[in-house]
Amino acid sequence: MPSAVILKKDVRLDVPSVARPLADAQGLTLNDVRLVVRKARGVFQEHLDDARAKTVAELLNKLGIEAEVVPQAELAKPPRPRSVIGGQLQENAFQAHTSHLRTADPIPWKAIHFMSIGIVATPQYEEFLTSSGFKELPPIWAIDDPEVKDEVRRKLASRALRRDQREATDVKERARTKPKLEKKELDALYRDQTRGVIELWSFEPLKRYRIARHEFCYDGLGARARKTSMDNFRILANDFFARLPHALLTKISKDFLAGAELHEIIFDDEAEFDRYTRWFVHQAAGPVPRPGVLAAGVGEQLLGAPCVPLDDLEAME
């Protein structure tokens, strides 16, 4: 039966200090293990045979990283999310628009049992911080010319490959320290070089809906709508929070709502956001999540303190 290795706490692993011992103990190349460590977030490795999973978990625990082995079936991926491109937040339900036909898919608030909010770095995020040329480059989604868009993608992929092939000591943590930029540049960085995601899950039956910041129509905000999608995304997230007092929230969602610095909570890519979300559900609600039921022993360390979100006007200052 395939198994997975998961971490007991949400910690970012130090690549140089973790990758080398794991590579030496398993007889694997440093590059392969370094990539695993760098991309680990809650879920360390999946689809391993039980013996290898136990070996990996033992090695991590010897390094002071609390890890455990669980059956892969406990981390089964939830259904593919339905993209929500607009909608209205009404008294009893979210009237979600899941197609451009503007037909509403009503989702009762009581049927939403879990919410996860993520700010995800674009492939250009790191380059924006380290290359003066990238500061003048628009995000890929804003480039109209398909040939230019393909060329940018190829160059980004090439740079990413070279970055991943560095020696372990040269791998830098991405987006972990506050960028040294003026407020105007910092706002532009977060606006143009990140993506915002809100996932809404129902546990019975298991469904999930996904809102992407740049793809959502904010007409439903009415007169409260602001000029940028980042501002509107924050207002929308606060509105969901106000209507979902019964729902489970990730700690990072609470941090975002409370106004945390984005560099402190940013995800490297959507795959990392997905791993963190799946891991959180497993740890907080157990292998078979049920509405309003927490796993045994769950406390503030995992869930975070009670959330006091920023007022939507305060958040724009």
PDB file of C-alpha atoms in Angstrom, residues 12-173:
ATOM      1  CA  ARG A  12       9.769  25.656   5.847  1.00  0.00           C
ATOM      2  CA  LEU A  13      12.741  23.337   5.627  1.00  0.00           C
ATOM      3  CA  ASP A  14      16.282  24.622   5.270  1.00  0.00           C
ATOM      4  CA  VAL A  15      17.407  23.135   1.958  1.00  0.00           C
ATOM      5  CA  PRO A  16      21.200  22.848   2.516  1.00  0.00           C
ATOM      6  CA  SER A  17      20.996  21.300   5.988  1.00  0.00           C
ATOM      7  CA  VAL A  18      18.236  18.801   5.131  1.00  0.00           C
ATOM      8  CA  ALA A  19      18.967  17.748   1.551  1.00  0.00           C
ATOM      9  CA  ARG A  20      22.543  16.497   2.020  1.00  0.00           C
ATOM     10  CA  PRO A  21      21.852  13.991   4.847  1.00  0.00           C
ATOM     11  CA  LEU A  22      18.759  12.660   3.062  1.00  0.00           C
ATOM     12  CA  ALA A  23      20.653  12.249  -0.216  1.00  0.00           C
ATOM     13  CA  ASP A  24      23.569  10.465   1.463  1.00  0.00           C
ATOM     14  CA  ALA A  25      21.324   8.122   3.445  1.00  0.00           C
ATOM     15  CA  GLN A  26      19.174   7.127   0.456  1.00  0.00           C
ATOM     16  CA  GLY A  27      21.884   7.022  -2.190  1.00  0.00           C
ATOM     17  CA  LEU A  28      20.095   9.648  -4.293  1.00  0.00           C
ATOM     18  CA  THR A  29      21.514  12.625  -6.152  1.00  0.00           C
ATOM     19  CA  LEU A  30      21.688  15.863  -4.249  1.00  0.00           C
ATOM     20  CA  ASN A  31      19.761  17.660  -6.987  1.00  0.00           C
ATOM     21  CA  ASP A  32      16.798  15.279  -6.751  1.00  0.00           C
ATOM     22  CA  VAL A  33      16.561  15.474  -2.970  1.00  0.00           C
ATOM     23  CA  ARG A  34      17.107  19.229  -2.924  1.00  0.00           C
ATOM     24  CA  LEU A  35      14.074  19.717  -5.153  1.00  0.00           C
ATOM     25  CA  VAL A  36      11.948  17.507  -2.870  1.00  0.00           C
ATOM     26  CA  VAL A  37      13.012  19.483   0.211  1.00  0.00           C
ATOM     27  CA  ARG A  38      12.539  22.828  -1.456  1.00  0.00           C
ATOM     28  CA  LYS A  39       9.003  21.980  -2.595  1.00  0.00           C
ATOM     29  CA  ALA A  40       7.910  20.279   0.642  1.00  0.00           C
ATOM     30  CA  ARG A  41       5.091  22.056   2.447  1.00  0.00           C
ATOM     31  CA  GLY A  42       3.241  19.962   4.986  1.00  0.00           C
ATOM     32  CA  VAL A  43       3.269  16.988   2.635  1.00  0.00           C
ATOM     33  CA  PHE A  44       6.938  15.987   2.281  1.00  0.00           C
ATOM     34  CA  GLN A  45       6.704  13.057  -0.150  1.00  0.00           C
ATOM     35  CA  GLU A  46       3.886  10.989  -1.578  1.00  0.00           C
ATOM     36  CA  HIS A  47       3.335   7.628  -3.276  1.00  0.00           C
ATOM     37  CA  LEU A  48       6.229   5.839  -1.549  1.00  0.00           C
ATOM     38  CA  ASP A  49       6.312   2.206  -0.551  1.00  0.00           C
ATOM     39  CA  ASP A  50       5.824   1.831   3.179  1.00  0.00           C
ATOM     40  CA  ALA A  51       9.420   0.836   3.968  1.00  0.00           C
ATOM     41  CA  ARG A  52      10.923   3.811   2.160  1.00  0.00           C
ATOM     42  CA  ALA A  53       8.385   6.183   3.708  1.00  0.00           C
ATOM     43  CA  LYS A  54       9.366   5.004   7.192  1.00  0.00           C
ATOM     44  CA  THR A  55      13.055   5.474   6.352  1.00  0.00           C
ATOM     45  CA  VAL A  56      12.462   9.042   5.167  1.00  0.00           C
ATOM     46  CA  ALA A  57      10.374   9.858   8.255  1.00  0.00           C
ATOM     47  CA  GLU A  58      13.051   8.455  10.577  1.00  0.00           C
ATOM     48  CA  LEU A  59      15.743  10.526   8.862  1.00  0.00           C
ATOM     49  CA  LEU A  60      13.681  13.695   9.174  1.00  0.00           C
ATOM     50  CA  ASN A  61      13.005  13.038  12.849  1.00  0.00           C
ATOM     51  CA  LYS A  62      16.741  12.524  13.465  1.00  0.00           C
ATOM     52  CA  LEU A  63      17.287  15.973  11.927  1.00  0.00           C
ATOM     53  CA  GLY A  64      14.819  17.439  14.409  1.00  0.00           C
ATOM     54  CA  ILE A  65      11.962  17.701  11.898  1.00  0.00           C
ATOM     55  CA  GLU A  66       8.813  16.046  13.224  1.00  0.00           C
ATOM     56  CA  ALA A  67       7.408  13.762  10.527  1.00  0.00           C
ATOM     57  CA  GLU A  68       5.110  10.771  10.299  1.00  0.00           C
ATOM     58  CA  VAL A  69       3.943   8.186   7.778  1.00  0.00           C
ATOM     59  CA  VAL A  70       0.284   8.015   6.753  1.00  0.00           C
ATOM     60  CA  PRO A  71      -1.485   5.865   4.155  1.00  0.00           C
ATOM     61  CA  GLN A  72      -1.585   7.626   0.802  1.00  0.00           C
ATOM     62  CA  ALA A  73      -5.349   7.155   0.723  1.00  0.00           C
ATOM     63  CA  GLU A  74      -5.673   9.599   3.622  1.00  0.00           C
ATOM     64  CA  LEU A  75      -4.276  12.328   1.390  1.00  0.00           C
ATOM     65  CA  ALA A  76      -6.397  11.554  -1.621  1.00  0.00           C
ATOM     66  CA  LYS A  77      -6.734  14.623  -3.802  1.00  0.00           C
ATOM     67  CA  PRO A  78     -10.112  16.331  -3.602  1.00  0.00           C
ATOM     68  CA  PRO A  79     -12.194  16.751  -6.733  1.00  0.00           C
ATOM     69  CA  ARG A  80     -10.980  19.129  -9.394  1.00  0.00           C
ATOM     70  CA  PRO A  81     -12.056  22.639  -8.353  1.00  0.00           C
ATOM     71  CA  ARG A  82     -14.801  24.465 -10.192  1.00  0.00           C
ATOM     72  CA  SER A  83     -13.595  27.900 -11.232  1.00  0.00           C
ATOM     73  CA  VAL A  84     -15.754  30.767 -10.013  1.00  0.00           C
ATOM     74  CA  ILE A  85     -15.497  33.864 -12.200  1.00  0.00           C
ATOM     75  CA  GLY A  86     -18.032  36.089 -10.436  1.00  0.00           C
ATOM     76  CA  GLY A  87     -21.009  36.106  -8.159  1.00  0.00           C
ATOM     77  CA  GLN A  88     -23.045  37.788  -5.444  1.00  0.00           C
ATOM     78  CA  LEU A  89     -22.852  37.198  -1.712  1.00  0.00           C
ATOM     79  CA  GLN A  90     -26.448  36.999  -0.542  1.00  0.00           C
ATOM     80  CA  GLU A  91     -27.935  36.417   2.877  1.00  0.00           C
ATOM     81  CA  ASN A  92     -28.209  32.635   2.694  1.00  0.00           C
ATOM     82  CA  ALA A  93     -25.922  31.659  -0.171  1.00  0.00           C
ATOM     83  CA  PHE A  94     -23.120  32.599  -2.502  1.00  0.00           C
ATOM     84  CA  GLN A  95     -24.557  32.890  -5.995  1.00  0.00           C
ATOM     85  CA  ALA A  96     -21.459  31.682  -7.842  1.00  0.00           C
ATOM     86  CA  HIS A  97     -20.966  32.202 -11.569  1.00  0.00           C
ATOM     87  CA  THR A  98     -19.039  29.214 -12.870  1.00  0.00           C
ATOM     88  CA  SER A  99     -19.398  30.006 -16.566  1.00  0.00           C
ATOM     89  CA  HIS A 100     -19.458  33.050 -18.803  1.00  0.00           C
ATOM     90  CA  LEU A 101     -23.178  32.478 -19.337  1.00  0.00           C
ATOM     91  CA  ARG A 102     -23.693  34.143 -15.968  1.00  0.00           C
ATOM     92  CA  THR A 103     -25.844  31.288 -14.759  1.00  0.00           C
ATOM     93  CA  ALA A 104     -25.732  31.175 -10.985  1.00  0.00           C
ATOM     94  CA  ASP A 105     -24.724  28.110  -8.999  1.00  0.00           C
ATOM     95  CA  PRO A 106     -26.087  28.794  -5.490  1.00  0.00           C
ATOM     96  CA  ILE A 107     -23.813  27.555  -2.710  1.00  0.00           C
ATOM     97  CA  PRO A 108     -25.519  27.802   0.713  1.00  0.00           C
ATOM     98  CA  TRP A 109     -23.224  29.266   3.347  1.00  0.00           C
ATOM     99  CA  LYS A 110     -23.982  26.322   5.621  1.00  0.00           C
ATOM    100  CA  ALA A 111     -22.633  23.994   2.888  1.00  0.00           C
ATOM    101  CA  ILE A 112     -19.179  25.668   2.925  1.00  0.00           C
ATOM    102  CA  HIS A 113     -17.113  23.950   5.598  1.00  0.00           C
ATOM    103  CA  PHE A 114     -13.573  25.093   4.838  1.00  0.00           C
ATOM    104  CA  MET A 115     -11.835  28.125   3.305  1.00  0.00           C
ATOM    105  CA  SER A 116      -8.216  28.471   2.239  1.00  0.00           C
ATOM    106  CA  ILE A 117      -6.682  31.746   1.028  1.00  0.00           C
ATOM    107  CA  GLY A 118      -3.305  31.831  -0.700  1.00  0.00           C
ATOM    108  CA  ILE A 119      -1.034  34.454  -2.243  1.00  0.00           C
ATOM    109  CA  VAL A 120       1.090  32.699  -4.867  1.00  0.00           C
ATOM    110  CA  ALA A 121       4.267  34.038  -6.485  1.00  0.00           C
ATOM    111  CA  THR A 122       4.417  34.129 -10.272  1.00  0.00           C
ATOM    112  CA  PRO A 123       7.486  32.652 -12.028  1.00  0.00           C
ATOM    113  CA  GLN A 124       8.657  36.241 -12.465  1.00  0.00           C
ATOM    114  CA  TYR A 125       8.504  37.117  -8.763  1.00  0.00           C
ATOM    115  CA  GLU A 126      12.065  36.137  -7.864  1.00  0.00           C
ATOM    116  CA  GLU A 127      13.447  37.521 -11.113  1.00  0.00           C
ATOM    117  CA  PHE A 128      11.711  40.823 -10.417  1.00  0.00           C
ATOM    118  CA  LEU A 129      13.669  41.106  -7.171  1.00  0.00           C
ATOM    119  CA  THR A 130      17.032  40.109  -8.607  1.00  0.00           C
ATOM    120  CA  SER A 131      17.036  41.413 -12.187  1.00  0.00           C
ATOM    121  CA  SER A 132      16.596  45.055 -13.173  1.00  0.00           C
ATOM    122  CA  GLY A 133      15.345  43.990 -16.610  1.00  0.00           C
ATOM    123  CA  PHE A 134      12.427  42.053 -15.153  1.00  0.00           C
ATOM    124  CA  LYS A 135      11.217  45.149 -13.324  1.00  0.00           C
ATOM    125  CA  GLU A 136      10.202  46.570 -16.682  1.00  0.00           C
ATOM    126  CA  LEU A 137       8.580  43.336 -17.884  1.00  0.00           C
ATOM    127  CA  PRO A 138       4.783  43.025 -17.618  1.00  0.00           C
ATOM    128  CA  PRO A 139       3.278  39.836 -16.153  1.00  0.00           C
ATOM    129  CA  ILE A 140       2.729  37.031 -18.674  1.00  0.00           C
ATOM    130  CA  TRP A 141      -1.062  37.289 -18.514  1.00  0.00           C
ATOM    131  CA  ALA A 142      -0.836  40.959 -19.628  1.00  0.00           C
ATOM    132  CA  ILE A 143       1.246  40.237 -22.770  1.00  0.00           C
ATOM    133  CA  ASP A 144      -0.959  40.151 -25.862  1.00  0.00           C
ATOM    134  CA  ASP A 145       1.546  38.935 -28.448  1.00  0.00           C
ATOM    135  CA  PRO A 146       1.547  35.085 -28.277  1.00  0.00           C
ATOM    136  CA  GLU A 147       5.107  34.841 -29.648  1.00  0.00           C
ATOM    137  CA  VAL A 148       6.440  37.242 -27.021  1.00  0.00           C
ATOM    138  CA  LYS A 149       4.511  35.366 -24.350  1.00  0.00           C
ATOM    139  CA  ASP A 150       6.031  32.020 -25.439  1.00  0.00           C
ATOM    140  CA  GLU A 151       9.527  33.524 -25.509  1.00  0.00           C
ATOM    141  CA  VAL A 152       9.144  34.891 -21.976  1.00  0.00           C
ATOM    142  CA  ARG A 153       7.922  31.489 -20.774  1.00  0.00           C
ATOM    143  CA  ARG A 154      10.935  29.749 -22.368  1.00  0.00           C
ATOM    144  CA  LYS A 155      13.376  32.153 -20.763  1.00  0.00           C
ATOM    145  CA  LEU A 156      11.712  31.830 -17.382  1.00  0.00           C
ATOM    146  CA  ALA A 157      11.849  28.041 -17.635  1.00  0.00           C
ATOM    147  CA  SER A 158      15.525  28.198 -18.592  1.00  0.00           C
ATOM    148  CA  ARG A 159      16.364  30.468 -15.664  1.00  0.00           C
ATOM    149  CA  ALA A 160      14.350  28.272 -13.274  1.00  0.00           C
ATOM    150  CA  LEU A 161      16.207  25.174 -14.469  1.00  0.00           C
ATOM    151  CA  ARG A 162      19.579  26.822 -13.950  1.00  0.00           C
ATOM    152  CA  ARG A 163      18.462  27.961 -10.511  1.00  0.00           C
ATOM    153  CA  ASP A 164      17.413  24.433  -9.531  1.00  0.00           C
ATOM    154  CA  GLN A 165      20.765  23.051 -10.700  1.00  0.00           C
ATOM    155  CA  ARG A 166      22.807  25.196  -8.315  1.00  0.00           C
ATOM    156  CA  GLU A 167      24.718  23.610  -5.481  1.00  0.00           C
ATOM    157  CA  ALA A 168      22.685  23.280  -2.315  1.00  0.00           C
ATOM    158  CA  THR A 169      24.618  26.042  -0.574  1.00  0.00           C
ATOM    159  CA  ASP A 170      23.599  28.440  -3.340  1.00  0.00           C
ATOM    160  CA  VAL A 171      19.872  27.776  -3.168  1.00  0.00           C
ATOM    161  CA  LYS A 172      18.259  30.877  -1.757  1.00  0.00           C
ATOM    162  CA  GLU A 173      15.000  30.967   0.099  1.00  0.00           C
TER     163      GLU A 173
END
